[in-house]
PDB file of C-alpha atoms in Angstrom:
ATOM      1  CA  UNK A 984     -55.002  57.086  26.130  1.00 87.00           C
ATOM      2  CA  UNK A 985     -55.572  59.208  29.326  1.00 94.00           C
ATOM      3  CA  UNK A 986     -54.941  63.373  28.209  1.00 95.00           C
ATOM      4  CA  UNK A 987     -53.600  65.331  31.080  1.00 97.00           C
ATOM      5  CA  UNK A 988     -54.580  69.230  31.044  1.00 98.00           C
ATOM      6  CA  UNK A 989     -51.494  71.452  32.706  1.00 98.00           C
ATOM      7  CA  UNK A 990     -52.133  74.516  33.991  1.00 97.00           C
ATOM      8  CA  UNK A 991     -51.217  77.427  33.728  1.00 97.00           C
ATOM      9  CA  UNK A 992     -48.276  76.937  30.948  1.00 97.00           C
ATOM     10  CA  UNK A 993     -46.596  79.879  32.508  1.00 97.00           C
ATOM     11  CA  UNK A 994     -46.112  81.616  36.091  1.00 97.00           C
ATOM     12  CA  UNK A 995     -45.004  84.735  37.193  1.00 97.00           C
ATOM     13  CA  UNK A 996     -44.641  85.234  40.896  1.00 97.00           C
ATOM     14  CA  UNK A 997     -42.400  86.887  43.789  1.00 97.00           C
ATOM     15  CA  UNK A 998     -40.366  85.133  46.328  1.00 98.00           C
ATOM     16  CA  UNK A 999     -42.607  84.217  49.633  1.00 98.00           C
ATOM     17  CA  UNK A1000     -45.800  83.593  47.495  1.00 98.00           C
ATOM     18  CA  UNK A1001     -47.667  80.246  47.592  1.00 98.00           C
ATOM     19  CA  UNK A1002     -48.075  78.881  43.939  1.00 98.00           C
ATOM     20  CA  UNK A1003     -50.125  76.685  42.690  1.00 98.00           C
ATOM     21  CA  UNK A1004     -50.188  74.208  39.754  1.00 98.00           C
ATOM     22  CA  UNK A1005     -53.440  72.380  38.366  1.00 98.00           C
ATOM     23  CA  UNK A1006     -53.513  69.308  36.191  1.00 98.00           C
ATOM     24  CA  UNK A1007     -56.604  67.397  34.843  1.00 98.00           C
ATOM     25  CA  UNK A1008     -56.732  64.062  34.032  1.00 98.00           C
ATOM     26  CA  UNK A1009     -59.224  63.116  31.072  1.00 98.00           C
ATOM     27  CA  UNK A1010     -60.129  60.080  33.401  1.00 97.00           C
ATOM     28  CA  UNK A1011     -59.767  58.425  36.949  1.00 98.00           C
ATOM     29  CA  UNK A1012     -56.148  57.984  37.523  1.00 97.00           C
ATOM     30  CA  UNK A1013     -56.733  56.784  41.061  1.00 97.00           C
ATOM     31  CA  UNK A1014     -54.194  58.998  42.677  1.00 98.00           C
ATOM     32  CA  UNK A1015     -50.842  57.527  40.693  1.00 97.00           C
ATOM     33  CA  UNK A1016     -49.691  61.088  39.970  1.00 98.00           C
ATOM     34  CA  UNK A1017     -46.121  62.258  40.036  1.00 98.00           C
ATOM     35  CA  UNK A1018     -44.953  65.969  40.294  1.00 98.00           C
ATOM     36  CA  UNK A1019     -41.519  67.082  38.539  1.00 98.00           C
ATOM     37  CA  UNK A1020     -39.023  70.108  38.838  1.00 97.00           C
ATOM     38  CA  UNK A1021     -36.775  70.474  35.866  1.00 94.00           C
ATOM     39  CA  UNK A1022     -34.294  72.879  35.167  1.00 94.00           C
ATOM     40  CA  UNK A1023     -32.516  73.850  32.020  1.00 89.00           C
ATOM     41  CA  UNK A1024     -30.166  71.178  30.767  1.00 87.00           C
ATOM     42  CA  UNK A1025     -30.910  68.579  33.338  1.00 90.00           C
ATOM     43  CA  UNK A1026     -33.364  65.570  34.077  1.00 90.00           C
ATOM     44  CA  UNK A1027     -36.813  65.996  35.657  1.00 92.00           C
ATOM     45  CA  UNK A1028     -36.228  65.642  39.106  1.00 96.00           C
ATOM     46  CA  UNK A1029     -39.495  63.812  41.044  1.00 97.00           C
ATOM     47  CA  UNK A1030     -40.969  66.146  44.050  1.00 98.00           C
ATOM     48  CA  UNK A1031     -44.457  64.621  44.940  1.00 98.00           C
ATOM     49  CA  UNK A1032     -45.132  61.012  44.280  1.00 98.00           C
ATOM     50  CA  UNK A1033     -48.632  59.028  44.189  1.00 98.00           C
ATOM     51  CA  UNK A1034     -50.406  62.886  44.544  1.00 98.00           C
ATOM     52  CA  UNK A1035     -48.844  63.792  48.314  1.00 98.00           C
ATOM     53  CA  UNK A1036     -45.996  61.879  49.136  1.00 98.00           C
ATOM     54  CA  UNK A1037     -42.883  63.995  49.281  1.00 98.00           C
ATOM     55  CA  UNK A1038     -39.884  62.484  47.607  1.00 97.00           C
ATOM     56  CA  UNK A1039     -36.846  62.574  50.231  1.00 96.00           C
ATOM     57  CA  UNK A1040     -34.832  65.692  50.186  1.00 97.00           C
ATOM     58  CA  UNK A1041     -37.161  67.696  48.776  1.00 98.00           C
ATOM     59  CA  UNK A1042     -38.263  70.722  51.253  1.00 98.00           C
ATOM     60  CA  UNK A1043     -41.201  70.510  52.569  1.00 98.00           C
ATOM     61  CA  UNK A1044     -42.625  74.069  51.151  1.00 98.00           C
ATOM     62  CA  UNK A1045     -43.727  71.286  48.341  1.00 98.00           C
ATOM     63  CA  UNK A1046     -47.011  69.488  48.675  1.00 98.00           C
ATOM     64  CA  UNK A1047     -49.478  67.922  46.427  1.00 98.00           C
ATOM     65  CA  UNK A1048     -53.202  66.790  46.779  1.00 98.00           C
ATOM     66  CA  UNK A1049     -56.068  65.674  44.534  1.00 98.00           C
ATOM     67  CA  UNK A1050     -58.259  63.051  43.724  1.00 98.00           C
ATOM     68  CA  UNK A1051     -59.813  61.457  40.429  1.00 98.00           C
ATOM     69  CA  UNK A1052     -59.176  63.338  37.612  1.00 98.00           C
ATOM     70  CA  UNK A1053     -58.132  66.620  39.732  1.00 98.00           C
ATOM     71  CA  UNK A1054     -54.420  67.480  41.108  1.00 98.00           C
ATOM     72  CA  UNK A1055     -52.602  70.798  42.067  1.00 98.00           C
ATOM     73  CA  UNK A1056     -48.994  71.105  43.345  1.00 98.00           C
ATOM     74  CA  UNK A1057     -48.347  73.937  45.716  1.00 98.00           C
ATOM     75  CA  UNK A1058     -45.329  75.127  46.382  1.00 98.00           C
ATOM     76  CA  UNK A1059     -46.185  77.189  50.007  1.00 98.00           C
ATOM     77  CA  UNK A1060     -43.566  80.138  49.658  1.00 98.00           C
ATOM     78  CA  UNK A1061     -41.535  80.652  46.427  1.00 98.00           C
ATOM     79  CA  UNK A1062     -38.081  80.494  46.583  1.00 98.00           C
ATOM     80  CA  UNK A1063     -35.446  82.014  44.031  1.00 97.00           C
ATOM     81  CA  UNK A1064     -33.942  78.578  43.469  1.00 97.00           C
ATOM     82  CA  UNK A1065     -37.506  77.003  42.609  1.00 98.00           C
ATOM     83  CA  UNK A1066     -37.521  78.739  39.104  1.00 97.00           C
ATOM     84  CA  UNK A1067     -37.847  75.723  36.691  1.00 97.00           C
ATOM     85  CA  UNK A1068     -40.271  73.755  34.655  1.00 96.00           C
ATOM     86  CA  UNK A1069     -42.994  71.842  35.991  1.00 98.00           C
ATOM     87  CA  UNK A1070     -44.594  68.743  34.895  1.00 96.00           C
ATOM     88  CA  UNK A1071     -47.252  66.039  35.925  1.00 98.00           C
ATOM     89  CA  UNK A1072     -47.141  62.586  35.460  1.00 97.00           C
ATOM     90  CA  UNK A1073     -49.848  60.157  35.427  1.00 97.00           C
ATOM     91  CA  UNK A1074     -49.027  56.499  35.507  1.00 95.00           C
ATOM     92  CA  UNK A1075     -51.700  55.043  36.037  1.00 95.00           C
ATOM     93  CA  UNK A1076     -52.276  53.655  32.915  1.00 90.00           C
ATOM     94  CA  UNK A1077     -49.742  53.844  29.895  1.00 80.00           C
ATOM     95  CA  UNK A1078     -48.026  56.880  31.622  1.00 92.00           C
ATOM     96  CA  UNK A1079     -48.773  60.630  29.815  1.00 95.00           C
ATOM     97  CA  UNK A1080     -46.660  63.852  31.137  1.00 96.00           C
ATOM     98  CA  UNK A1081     -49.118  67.410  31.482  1.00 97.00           C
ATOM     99  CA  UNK A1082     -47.656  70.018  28.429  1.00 96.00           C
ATOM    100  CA  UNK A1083     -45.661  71.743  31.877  1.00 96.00           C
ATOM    101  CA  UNK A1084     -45.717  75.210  33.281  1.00 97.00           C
ATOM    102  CA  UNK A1085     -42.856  77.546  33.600  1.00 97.00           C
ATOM    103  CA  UNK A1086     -41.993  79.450  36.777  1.00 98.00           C
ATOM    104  CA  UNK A1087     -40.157  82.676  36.862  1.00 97.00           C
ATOM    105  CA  UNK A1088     -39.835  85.280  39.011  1.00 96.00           C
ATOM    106  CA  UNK A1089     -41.813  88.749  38.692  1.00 94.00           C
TER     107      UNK A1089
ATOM    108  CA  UNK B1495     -27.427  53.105  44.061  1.00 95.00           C
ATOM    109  CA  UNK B1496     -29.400  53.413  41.125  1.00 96.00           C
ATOM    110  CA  UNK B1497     -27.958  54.650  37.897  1.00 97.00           C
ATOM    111  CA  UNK B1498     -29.124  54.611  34.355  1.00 98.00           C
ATOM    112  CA  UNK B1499     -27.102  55.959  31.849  1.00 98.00           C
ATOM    113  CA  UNK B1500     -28.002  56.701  28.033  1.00 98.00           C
ATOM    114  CA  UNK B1501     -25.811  56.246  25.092  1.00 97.00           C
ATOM    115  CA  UNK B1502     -26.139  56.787  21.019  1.00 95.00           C
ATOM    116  CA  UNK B1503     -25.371  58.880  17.966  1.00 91.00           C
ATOM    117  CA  UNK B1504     -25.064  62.603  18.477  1.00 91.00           C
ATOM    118  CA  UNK B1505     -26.507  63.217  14.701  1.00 96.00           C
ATOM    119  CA  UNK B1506     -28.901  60.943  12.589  1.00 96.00           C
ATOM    120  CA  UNK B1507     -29.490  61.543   9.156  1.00 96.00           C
ATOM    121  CA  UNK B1508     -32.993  61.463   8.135  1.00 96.00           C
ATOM    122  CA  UNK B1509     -34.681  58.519   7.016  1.00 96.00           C
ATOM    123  CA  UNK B1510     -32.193  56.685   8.584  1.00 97.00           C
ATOM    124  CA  UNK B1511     -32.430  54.269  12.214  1.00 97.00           C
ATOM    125  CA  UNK B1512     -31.898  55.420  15.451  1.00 97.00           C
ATOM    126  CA  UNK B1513     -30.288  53.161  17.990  1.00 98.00           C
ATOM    127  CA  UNK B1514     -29.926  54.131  21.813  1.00 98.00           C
ATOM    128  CA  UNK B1515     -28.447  52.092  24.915  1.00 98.00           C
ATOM    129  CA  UNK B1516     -29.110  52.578  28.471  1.00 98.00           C
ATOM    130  CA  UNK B1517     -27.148  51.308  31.014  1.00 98.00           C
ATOM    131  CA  UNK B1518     -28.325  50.735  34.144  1.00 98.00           C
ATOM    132  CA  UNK B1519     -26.990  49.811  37.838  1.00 98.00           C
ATOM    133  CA  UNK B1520     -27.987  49.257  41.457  1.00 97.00           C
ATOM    134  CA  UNK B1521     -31.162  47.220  39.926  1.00 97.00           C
ATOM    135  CA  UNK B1522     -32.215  44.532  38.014  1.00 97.00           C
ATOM    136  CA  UNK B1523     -33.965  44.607  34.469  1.00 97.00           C
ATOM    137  CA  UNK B1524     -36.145  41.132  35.699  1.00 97.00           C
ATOM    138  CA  UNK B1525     -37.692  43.111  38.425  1.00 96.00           C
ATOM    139  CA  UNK B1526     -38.029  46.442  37.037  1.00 97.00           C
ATOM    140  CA  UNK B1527     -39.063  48.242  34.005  1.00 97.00           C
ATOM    141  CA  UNK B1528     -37.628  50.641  31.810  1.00 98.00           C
ATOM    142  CA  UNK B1529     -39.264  53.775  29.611  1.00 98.00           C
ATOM    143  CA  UNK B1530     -38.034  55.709  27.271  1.00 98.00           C
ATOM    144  CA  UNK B1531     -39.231  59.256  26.804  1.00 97.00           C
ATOM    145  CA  UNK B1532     -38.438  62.189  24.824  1.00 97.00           C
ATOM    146  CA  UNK B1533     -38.526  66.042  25.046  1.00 94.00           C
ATOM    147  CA  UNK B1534     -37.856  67.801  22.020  1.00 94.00           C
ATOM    148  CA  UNK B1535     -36.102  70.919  22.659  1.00 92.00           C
ATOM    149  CA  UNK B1536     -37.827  74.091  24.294  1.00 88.00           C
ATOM    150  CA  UNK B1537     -40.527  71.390  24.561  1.00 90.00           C
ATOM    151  CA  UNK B1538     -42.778  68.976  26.923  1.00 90.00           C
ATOM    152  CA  UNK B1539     -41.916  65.221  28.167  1.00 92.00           C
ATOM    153  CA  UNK B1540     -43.445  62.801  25.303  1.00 95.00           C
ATOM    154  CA  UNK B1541     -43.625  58.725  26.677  1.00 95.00           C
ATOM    155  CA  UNK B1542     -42.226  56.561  24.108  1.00 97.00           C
ATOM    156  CA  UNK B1543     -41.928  53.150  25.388  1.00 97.00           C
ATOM    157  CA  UNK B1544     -41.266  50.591  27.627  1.00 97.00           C
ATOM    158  CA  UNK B1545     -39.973  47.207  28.035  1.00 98.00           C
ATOM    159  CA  UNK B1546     -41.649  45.565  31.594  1.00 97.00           C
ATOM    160  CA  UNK B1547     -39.303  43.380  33.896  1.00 97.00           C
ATOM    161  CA  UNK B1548     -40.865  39.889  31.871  1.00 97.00           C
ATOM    162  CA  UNK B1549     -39.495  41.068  29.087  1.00 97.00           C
ATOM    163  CA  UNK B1550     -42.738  42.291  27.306  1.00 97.00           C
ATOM    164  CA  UNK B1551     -42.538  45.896  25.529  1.00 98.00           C
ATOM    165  CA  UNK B1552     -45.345  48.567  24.823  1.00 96.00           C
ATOM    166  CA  UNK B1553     -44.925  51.539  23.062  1.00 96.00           C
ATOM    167  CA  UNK B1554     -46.575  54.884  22.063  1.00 94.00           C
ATOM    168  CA  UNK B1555     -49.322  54.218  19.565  1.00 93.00           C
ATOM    169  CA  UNK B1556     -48.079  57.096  17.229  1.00 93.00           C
ATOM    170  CA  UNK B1557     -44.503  55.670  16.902  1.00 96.00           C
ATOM    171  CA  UNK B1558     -45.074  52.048  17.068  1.00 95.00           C
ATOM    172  CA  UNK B1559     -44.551  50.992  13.725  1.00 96.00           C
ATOM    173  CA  UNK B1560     -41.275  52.276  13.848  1.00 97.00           C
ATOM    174  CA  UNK B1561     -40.127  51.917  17.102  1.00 98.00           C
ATOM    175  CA  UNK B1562     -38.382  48.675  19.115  1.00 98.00           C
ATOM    176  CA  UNK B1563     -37.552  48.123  22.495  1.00 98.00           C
ATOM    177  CA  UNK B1564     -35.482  45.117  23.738  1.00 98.00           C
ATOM    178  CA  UNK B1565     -32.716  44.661  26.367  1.00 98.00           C
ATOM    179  CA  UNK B1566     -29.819  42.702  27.619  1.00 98.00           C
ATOM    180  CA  UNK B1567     -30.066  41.722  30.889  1.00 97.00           C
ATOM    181  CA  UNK B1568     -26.623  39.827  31.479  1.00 97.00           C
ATOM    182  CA  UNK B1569     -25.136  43.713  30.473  1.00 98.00           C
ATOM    183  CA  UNK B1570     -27.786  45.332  32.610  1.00 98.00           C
ATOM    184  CA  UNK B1571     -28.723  47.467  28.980  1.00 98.00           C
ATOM    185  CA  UNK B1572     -31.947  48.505  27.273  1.00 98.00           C
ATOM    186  CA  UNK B1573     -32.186  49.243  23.814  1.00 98.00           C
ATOM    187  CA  UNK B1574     -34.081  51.850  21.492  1.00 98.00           C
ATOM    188  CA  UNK B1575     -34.452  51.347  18.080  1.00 98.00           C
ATOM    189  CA  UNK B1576     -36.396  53.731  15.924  1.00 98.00           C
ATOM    190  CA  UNK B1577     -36.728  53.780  12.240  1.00 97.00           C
ATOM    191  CA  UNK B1578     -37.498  55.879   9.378  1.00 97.00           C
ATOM    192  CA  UNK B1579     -36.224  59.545  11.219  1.00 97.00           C
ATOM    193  CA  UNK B1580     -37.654  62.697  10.701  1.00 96.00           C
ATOM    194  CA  UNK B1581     -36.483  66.230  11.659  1.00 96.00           C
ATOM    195  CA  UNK B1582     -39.580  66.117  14.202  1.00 96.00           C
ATOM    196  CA  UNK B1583     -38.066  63.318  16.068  1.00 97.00           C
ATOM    197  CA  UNK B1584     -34.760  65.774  17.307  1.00 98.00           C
ATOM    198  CA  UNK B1585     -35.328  65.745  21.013  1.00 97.00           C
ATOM    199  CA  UNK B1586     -33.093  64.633  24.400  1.00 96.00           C
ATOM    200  CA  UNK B1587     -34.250  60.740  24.268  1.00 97.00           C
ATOM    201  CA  UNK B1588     -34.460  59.652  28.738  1.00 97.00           C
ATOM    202  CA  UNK B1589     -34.615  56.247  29.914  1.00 98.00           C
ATOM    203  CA  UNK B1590     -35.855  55.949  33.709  1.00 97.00           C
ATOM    204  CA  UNK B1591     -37.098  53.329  36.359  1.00 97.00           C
ATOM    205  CA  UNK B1592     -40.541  52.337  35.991  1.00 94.00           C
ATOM    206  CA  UNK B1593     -42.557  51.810  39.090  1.00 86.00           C
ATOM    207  CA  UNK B1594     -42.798  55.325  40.349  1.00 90.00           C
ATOM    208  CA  UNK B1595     -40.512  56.815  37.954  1.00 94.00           C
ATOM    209  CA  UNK B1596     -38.041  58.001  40.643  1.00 95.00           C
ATOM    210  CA  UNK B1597     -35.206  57.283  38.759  1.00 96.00           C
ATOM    211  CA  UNK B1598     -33.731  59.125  35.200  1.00 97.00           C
ATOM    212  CA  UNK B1599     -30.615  58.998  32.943  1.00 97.00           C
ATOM    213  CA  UNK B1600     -29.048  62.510  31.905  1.00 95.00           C
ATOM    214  CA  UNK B1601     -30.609  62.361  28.735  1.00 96.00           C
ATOM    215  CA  UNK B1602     -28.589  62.352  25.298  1.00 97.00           C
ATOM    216  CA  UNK B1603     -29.444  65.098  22.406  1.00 96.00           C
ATOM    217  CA  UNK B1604     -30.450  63.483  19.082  1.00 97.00           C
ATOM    218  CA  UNK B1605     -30.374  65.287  16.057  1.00 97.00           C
ATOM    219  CA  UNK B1606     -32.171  64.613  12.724  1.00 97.00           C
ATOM    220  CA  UNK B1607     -30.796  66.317  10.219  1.00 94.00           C
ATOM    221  CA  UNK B1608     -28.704  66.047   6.706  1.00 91.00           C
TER     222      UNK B1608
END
C-alpha cells in the first residue's frame, strides 16, 4: 500500500500570508494527487485535482505542484474563510488520504 | 447533476453488522465507481472500499474479512456491509465518485456502542 506523509499536522498563520502544505508519497504516484478543504461538519470539498488542476469555483489563490513522490498545496494569501482541514489524496493506486493539517488563524 | 446520498443506522451495537446504502444520481453505477471511506471523529479520511463500474469490489486489507461491498444498479444504490463492530469503527462512513473523486455524499455518523 502507498503511505502518504502530511505535513505539517497543524498551521498557524495571518490573513495575506502564502501557506504551504507538503505531502510525501512512499512511492511514484505519477501525479494522480487530489487536494481537499474540509470544514467542520461537512464533506471534503476537492480544490486541486491530478497535482495542479484547479477544480471549478475554487479561487485561484489555490495552486498545487509536484512530481513523484513530492506535492505541496499553496494557498497564495490566506483568507479568514480558508480556516479548515486539509487533506491529500493519492489515487493512483488503491487510493490513501495524508493524516491532514489544520489551519487556523494566528 | 451528480448526487450521492448515504443512508443507515444511527447506533450499532457492538459485535453486531453494519449495513449502509448510498444513493446516487446524475450517473451511472456501470460506468463509474463507488468508495466508501471513513473518518472517525476529530480524525483523518481512512479508504474502505470500493465496488468498480464491472461490478468487481476491493477493499482495505485491514477490514476485509469483515467488510462487503455490492450494489443495485436498477435503484442506482451501493451497499456497505461490515461485520463483527467494534467501538473503533464509530466514524462518519462517505461514499463518493471514483475517477477523480470529485464527487461526496454528506456523510452519516455511526456509532458503536451498547
Amino acid at each position: 500500500d502507498i503511505q502518504m506523509t502530511q505535513s505539517p499536522s497543524f498551521l498557524s498563520a495571518t490573513v495575506g500570508d502564502r501557506v504551504t502544505i507538503n505531502c510525501k508519497a512512499s512511492q511514484n504516484i505519477n501525479k494522480y494527487l487530489n487536494w481537499y478543504q474540509q470544514k467542520l461538519g461537512e464533506a471534503p470539498k476537492r480544490l486541486i485535482y491530478n497535482t495542479n488542476s484547479l477544480q471549478t469555483g475554487i479561487p485561484s489563490r489555490f495552486s498545487g505542484s509536484g512530481s513523484g513522490t513530492d506535492y505541496t498545496l499553496t494557498i497564495s494569501s490566506l483568507q479568514p474563510e480558508d480556516v479548515a482541514t486539509y487533506f491529500c489524496l493519492q489515487h493512483n493506486s488503491g487510493p490513501t488520504f495524508g493524516a491532514g493539517t489544520k489551519l487556523e488563524l494566528k | 447533476q451528480v448526487q450521492l446520498k448515504e443512508s443507515g443506522p444511527g447506533l450499532v451495537q457492538p459485535s453486531q453488522t453494519l449495513s449502509l446504502t448510498c444513493t446516487v444520481s446524475g450517473f451511472s453505477l456501470t460506468s463509474n465507481s463507488v468508495h466508501w471511506v471513513r473518518q472517525p471523529p476529530g480524525k483523518g479520511l481512512e479508504w474502505v472500499g470500493a465496488i468498480w463500474s464491472g461490478g468487481s469490489t476491493d477493499y482495505n486489507s485491514a477490514l476485509k474479512s469483515r467488510l462487503s461491498i455490492s450494489r443495485d444498479t436498477s435503484k442506482s444504490q451501493v451497499f456497505l456491509k461490515m461485520n463483527s463492530l467494534q467501538t473503533e469503527d464509530t466514524a462518519i462512513y462517505f461514499c463518493t465518485r471514483g475517477g477523480g473523486f470529485a464527487y461526496w455524499g454528506q456523510g452519516t455518523l455511526v456509532t458503536v456502542s451498547s
